[in-house]
């Protein structure tokens, strides 16, 4: 592998965000808290460790973030078989998704960077040569914006997201409080593929419409579906309105809010972190389309036409308390 490079974005408040050309990855988000820079995410001490990372730490997941059942789908009357890497399913783009590829830096300045990757026709089984760009912008309001865009030479399926694990400077996610504005989530089968149902969450373990202490919620889960996934790893339906806050994560000193034009938010409590990390050391709030949407026609469309441009955005805004 060629050299992994770090691009550091810095705003006028001293907030720092490190972006790697490997995987278009957010390797670090440091926020000034009480006079010192505090790391907000789970990360490696050595950037070289990202080259063999199995957890998608901070990475851009693609071509299709989350799962496609059995790695199969049909489009325009043609069937496609993708590489499979997760219980017989295709996860985060397959065996060689976008996570461990070197992206090219198209442009950069002190507070923004744009990276580009060209994925050839047939890559991991997906149709069309796909040109993908990810732009990171750090504002003076301590907001990190991520803009995904892509064009394909053939009709294809796409779902891009960022896979940061947030802890807001805490040792464990049980020290955090979470709010997700949602009416429903997607139940899954034993391989974490959505059953197709949109289940009302109000009054259940999945209800975070009011801020919930994870220290109180996590030890007291009763829904059997959470046993299958060893904690939360489920997609919530959200507004898809970029102007509306869809989630808030808080510690005693920091609040992070999320806005996005994506229709789904995957909440993952990271039970499977291991090695240099600990289970539940961070959590993911991944703005994305629904898992397996290409195979479930009542889900939001996951088709990118050759004549169209895919554009999706997510904003993570940090506030010291």
Coordinates of C-alpha atoms in Angstrom, one line a residue:
X1 CA 0.0 0.0 0.0
X2 CA 1.1 3.5 -0.8
X3 CA 1.6 6.0 2.0
X4 CA -1.3 7.0 4.2
X5 CA -1.6 10.7 4.4
X6 CA -3.3 12.9 7.1
X7 CA -5.1 16.1 6.2
X8 CA -5.9 18.2 9.2
X9 CA -8.7 20.7 9.2
X10 CA -8.6 23.5 11.8
X11 CA -11.2 26.2 12.5
X12 CA -10.8 29.5 14.3
X13 CA -11.9 27.9 17.6
X14 CA -9.0 25.5 17.6
X15 CA -11.2 22.4 16.7
X16 CA -9.2 19.9 14.7
X17 CA -10.4 17.1 12.4
X18 CA -8.0 14.6 10.8
X19 CA -9.0 13.1 7.5
X20 CA -7.1 10.1 5.9
X21 CA -6.7 9.5 2.2
X22 CA -7.2 5.9 3.2
X23 CA -10.9 5.2 3.1
X24 CA -11.7 8.9 3.1
X25 CA -11.6 8.3 6.9
X26 CA -12.2 10.6 9.8
X27 CA -9.4 9.5 12.0
X28 CA -9.8 12.1 14.7
X29 CA -12.1 14.8 15.9
X30 CA -10.7 17.0 18.7
X31 CA -12.8 19.6 20.4
X32 CA -11.5 22.3 22.8
X33 CA -13.1 21.5 26.2
X34 CA -12.2 23.4 29.3
X35 CA -9.0 24.6 27.7
X36 CA -7.7 21.4 26.3
X37 CA -8.3 19.4 23.1
X38 CA -10.4 16.4 23.7
X39 CA -10.8 13.4 21.4
X40 CA -14.5 12.8 20.4
X41 CA -14.1 9.5 18.6
X42 CA -12.7 6.0 18.9
X43 CA -9.5 5.9 17.0
X44 CA -6.1 4.3 16.6
X45 CA -3.0 5.8 18.1
X46 CA -1.0 4.8 15.0
X47 CA -2.5 5.7 11.7
X48 CA -0.9 2.7 10.1
X49 CA -3.3 0.5 12.0
X50 CA -6.1 1.8 9.9
X51 CA -4.7 -0.2 7.0
X52 CA -5.9 -3.5 8.7
X53 CA -8.8 -2.1 10.6
X54 CA -11.8 -4.5 10.6
X55 CA -14.3 -2.2 12.3
X56 CA -14.7 0.6 9.7
X57 CA -13.4 3.1 12.2
X58 CA -14.3 6.6 10.9
X59 CA -14.4 5.3 7.3
X60 CA -16.5 6.1 4.3
X61 CA -18.6 2.9 3.8
X62 CA -19.4 2.1 0.2
X63 CA -20.5 1.3 -2.5
X64 CA -23.4 0.2 -0.3
X65 CA -23.1 1.0 3.4
X66 CA -24.8 -1.6 5.7
X67 CA -26.1 -4.9 4.3
X68 CA -27.5 -6.3 1.0
X69 CA -29.1 -9.7 1.6
X70 CA -27.0 -12.6 0.2
X71 CA -25.1 -10.0 -1.8
X72 CA -27.8 -10.2 -4.5
X73 CA -30.1 -7.8 -6.3
X74 CA -31.8 -7.3 -9.6
X75 CA -31.7 -4.1 -11.6
X76 CA -33.2 -3.5 -15.1
X77 CA -34.0 -7.2 -15.4
X78 CA -30.4 -8.2 -14.7
X79 CA -29.3 -10.1 -11.6
X80 CA -26.1 -9.2 -9.8
X81 CA -24.0 -11.2 -7.3
X82 CA -21.7 -9.2 -5.0
X83 CA -18.9 -10.3 -2.8
X84 CA -20.1 -11.4 0.6
X85 CA -18.4 -10.7 3.9
X86 CA -21.0 -10.9 6.7
X87 CA -22.9 -14.0 7.3
X88 CA -23.5 -14.5 3.6
X89 CA -24.5 -10.9 3.1
X90 CA -22.6 -8.0 1.5
X91 CA -21.6 -5.5 4.2
X92 CA -20.3 -2.0 3.6
X93 CA -19.5 -2.7 -0.1
X94 CA -18.2 -6.2 0.1
X95 CA -14.8 -7.9 0.7
X96 CA -12.9 -4.9 -0.8
X97 CA -15.2 -2.0 -0.2
X98 CA -14.1 1.7 -0.1
X99 CA -12.7 1.5 3.4
X100 CA -9.2 0.3 2.6
X101 CA -8.6 2.1 -0.6
X102 CA -6.5 5.1 -1.2
X103 CA -8.5 8.1 -2.3
X104 CA -7.1 11.0 -4.2
X105 CA -7.2 14.5 -2.7
X106 CA -8.9 16.7 -5.3
X107 CA -8.7 20.0 -3.3
X108 CA -8.1 21.2 0.2
X109 CA -7.6 24.3 2.4
X110 CA -7.5 24.9 6.1
X111 CA -11.1 24.0 6.8
X112 CA -12.1 21.7 3.9
X113 CA -11.0 18.8 1.8
X114 CA -12.5 16.8 -1.1
X115 CA -11.4 13.3 -1.9
X116 CA -12.3 11.2 -4.9
X117 CA -12.3 7.5 -5.8
X118 CA -13.0 5.8 -9.1
X119 CA -14.5 2.3 -8.7
X120 CA -14.4 0.3 -11.9
X121 CA -17.4 -1.3 -13.5
X122 CA -18.0 -4.7 -11.9
X123 CA -16.1 -3.8 -8.7
X124 CA -17.2 -6.2 -6.0
X125 CA -20.0 -7.2 -8.5
X126 CA -21.6 -3.7 -8.7
X127 CA -22.5 -2.4 -12.2
X128 CA -21.1 0.8 -13.6
X129 CA -17.9 2.8 -13.2
X130 CA -18.6 4.9 -10.1
X131 CA -16.9 8.2 -9.4
X132 CA -17.3 9.1 -5.8
X133 CA -16.4 12.3 -4.0
X134 CA -16.5 13.0 -0.3
X135 CA -16.1 16.6 0.9
X136 CA -15.4 17.5 4.6
X137 CA -16.1 21.0 5.7
X138 CA -15.3 22.3 9.2
X139 CA -17.2 25.4 10.1
X140 CA -16.5 28.2 12.7
X141 CA -19.6 26.9 14.6
X142 CA -17.8 23.6 15.3
X143 CA -19.9 21.7 12.7
X144 CA -18.3 19.0 10.6
X145 CA -20.3 18.6 7.3
X146 CA -19.8 15.6 5.1
X147 CA -21.1 15.8 1.5
X148 CA -21.2 12.6 -0.5
X149 CA -21.6 12.7 -4.3
X150 CA -21.3 10.1 -7.0
X151 CA -21.9 9.4 -10.7
X152 CA -22.1 6.1 -12.5
X153 CA -21.7 5.0 -16.1
X154 CA -24.5 2.5 -15.6
X155 CA -27.6 2.3 -13.4
X156 CA -26.4 1.0 -10.1
X157 CA -27.2 0.9 -6.4
X158 CA -25.5 3.1 -3.9
X159 CA -25.6 4.0 -0.2
X160 CA -22.7 6.0 1.3
X161 CA -22.2 6.9 4.9
X162 CA -19.5 7.7 7.5
X163 CA -18.7 5.2 10.2
X164 CA -17.4 7.2 13.1
X165 CA -17.6 5.7 16.6
X166 CA -18.4 8.6 19.0
X167 CA -17.7 8.7 22.8
X168 CA -17.4 12.5 23.2
X169 CA -14.3 12.0 25.4
X170 CA -15.8 9.4 27.8
X171 CA -14.4 6.0 28.6
X172 CA -17.7 4.2 27.9
X173 CA -20.9 5.0 26.1
X174 CA -22.8 4.4 29.4
X175 CA -21.7 7.8 30.4
X176 CA -23.6 9.3 27.5
X177 CA -27.2 10.4 26.9
X178 CA -28.9 9.8 23.5
X179 CA -31.9 11.3 21.7
X180 CA -33.2 10.0 18.3
X181 CA -36.2 11.7 16.8
X182 CA -38.0 8.8 15.1
X183 CA -41.3 7.0 15.0
X184 CA -40.1 3.6 13.7
X185 CA -37.2 1.2 13.3
X186 CA -36.5 -1.7 11.0
X187 CA -36.7 -5.1 12.7
X188 CA -34.1 -7.5 11.4
X189 CA -33.7 -11.3 11.0
X190 CA -30.9 -13.4 12.4
X191 CA -28.5 -12.1 9.8
X192 CA -29.4 -8.5 10.5
X193 CA -31.3 -8.1 7.2
X194 CA -34.5 -6.0 7.6
X195 CA -37.7 -8.0 7.6
X196 CA -39.5 -5.3 5.6
X197 CA -41.5 -4.1 8.6
X198 CA -41.4 -0.5 9.9
X199 CA -42.1 -1.0 13.6
X200 CA -43.5 1.7 15.9
X201 CA -40.9 2.3 18.7
X202 CA -42.9 4.5 21.1
X203 CA -42.7 3.1 24.6
X204 CA -40.2 0.3 23.7
X205 CA -36.5 -0.3 24.3
X206 CA -35.9 1.4 21.0
X207 CA -37.6 4.7 22.0
X208 CA -35.1 7.6 22.3
X209 CA -37.4 10.4 21.5
X210 CA -36.7 11.8 24.9
X211 CA -33.1 12.0 26.0
X212 CA -32.1 8.6 27.5
X213 CA -29.2 7.8 29.8
X214 CA -27.4 4.8 28.2
X215 CA -26.3 3.8 31.7
X216 CA -30.0 3.2 32.5
X217 CA -31.1 1.8 29.2
X218 CA -28.4 -0.7 28.3
X219 CA -28.5 -2.9 31.4
X220 CA -32.3 -3.1 31.3
X221 CA -33.1 -4.2 27.8
X222 CA -36.0 -6.7 27.4
X223 CA -36.7 -6.9 23.7
X224 CA -35.5 -10.3 22.3
X225 CA -34.4 -8.7 19.1
X226 CA -31.6 -6.9 21.0
X227 CA -30.3 -10.3 22.0
X228 CA -29.8 -11.2 18.3
X229 CA -27.7 -8.2 17.7
X230 CA -26.0 -8.0 21.1
X231 CA -27.3 -4.5 21.8
X232 CA -28.4 -1.9 19.3
X233 CA -27.5 -2.3 15.6
X234 CA -30.7 -1.1 13.9
X235 CA -31.9 1.5 11.4
X236 CA -34.3 4.2 12.5
X237 CA -36.5 6.0 10.1
X238 CA -35.9 9.8 10.3
X239 CA -37.2 12.9 8.7
X240 CA -34.7 13.3 5.8
X241 CA -34.9 17.0 6.3
X242 CA -31.5 18.6 6.5
X243 CA -32.9 21.5 8.6
X244 CA -34.1 19.2 11.4
X245 CA -32.0 17.8 14.2
X246 CA -32.6 14.0 14.1
X247 CA -30.3 12.9 17.0
X248 CA -28.3 14.4 19.9
X249 CA -25.6 12.7 21.9
X250 CA -24.4 14.3 25.1
X251 CA -21.8 13.9 27.9
X252 CA -21.5 16.2 30.9
X253 CA -19.3 18.6 28.8
X254 CA -20.2 18.1 25.1
X255 CA -23.4 17.8 23.0
X256 CA -23.3 16.6 19.4
X257 CA -26.3 17.1 17.2
X258 CA -26.9 15.5 13.8
X259 CA -28.8 16.8 10.8
X260 CA -29.0 15.0 7.5
X261 CA -31.1 14.5 4.3
X262 CA -30.8 10.7 4.6
X263 CA -34.0 8.8 5.4
X264 CA -32.3 6.4 7.9
X265 CA -30.0 6.5 11.0
X266 CA -28.2 3.3 11.9
X267 CA -27.6 3.2 15.7
X268 CA -24.9 0.7 16.7
X269 CA -23.6 0.3 20.2
X270 CA -20.4 -1.5 19.1
X271 CA -20.7 -4.7 21.0
X272 CA -18.1 -6.3 18.6
X273 CA -15.2 -3.9 19.1
X274 CA -12.2 -5.9 20.3
X275 CA -8.4 -6.0 20.2
X276 CA -7.1 -2.5 21.2
X277 CA -10.7 -1.4 21.7
X278 CA -13.3 -2.4 24.2
X279 CA -17.0 -3.3 23.4
X280 CA -19.3 -0.3 23.9
X281 CA -16.3 2.1 23.9
X282 CA -18.1 4.2 21.3
X283 CA -21.3 4.2 19.3
X284 CA -22.2 4.9 15.7
X285 CA -25.0 7.1 14.4
X286 CA -24.7 6.4 10.7
X287 CA -26.9 8.6 8.4
X288 CA -27.7 6.4 5.4
X289 CA -30.4 4.8 3.4
X290 CA -32.2 1.7 4.7
X291 CA -30.2 -1.6 4.7
X292 CA -31.1 -3.9 1.8
X293 CA -33.2 -1.1 0.2
X294 CA -32.3 -2.3 -3.3
X295 CA -34.3 -5.5 -2.6
X296 CA -37.3 -4.0 -0.8
X297 CA -39.4 -1.8 -3.1
X298 CA -41.3 0.0 -0.3
X299 CA -38.0 1.3 1.1
X300 CA -36.5 4.6 -0.2
X301 CA -35.0 4.0 -3.6
X302 CA -31.3 3.0 -3.6
X303 CA -30.9 3.2 -7.4
X304 CA -28.6 5.7 -9.0
X305 CA -29.4 6.2 -12.7
X306 CA -26.6 6.7 -15.1
X307 CA -28.0 10.1 -16.0
X308 CA -28.2 11.3 -12.3
X309 CA -25.9 12.5 -9.6
X310 CA -26.1 11.1 -6.1
X311 CA -25.7 13.8 -3.4
X312 CA -26.3 13.2 0.3
X313 CA -25.2 15.2 3.4
X314 CA -24.7 14.8 7.1
X315 CA -23.7 17.4 9.6
X316 CA -22.2 16.7 13.1
X317 CA -22.3 19.9 15.2
X318 CA -20.4 20.0 18.5
X319 CA -21.2 22.3 21.5
X320 CA -19.4 22.6 24.8
X321 CA -21.7 22.6 27.8

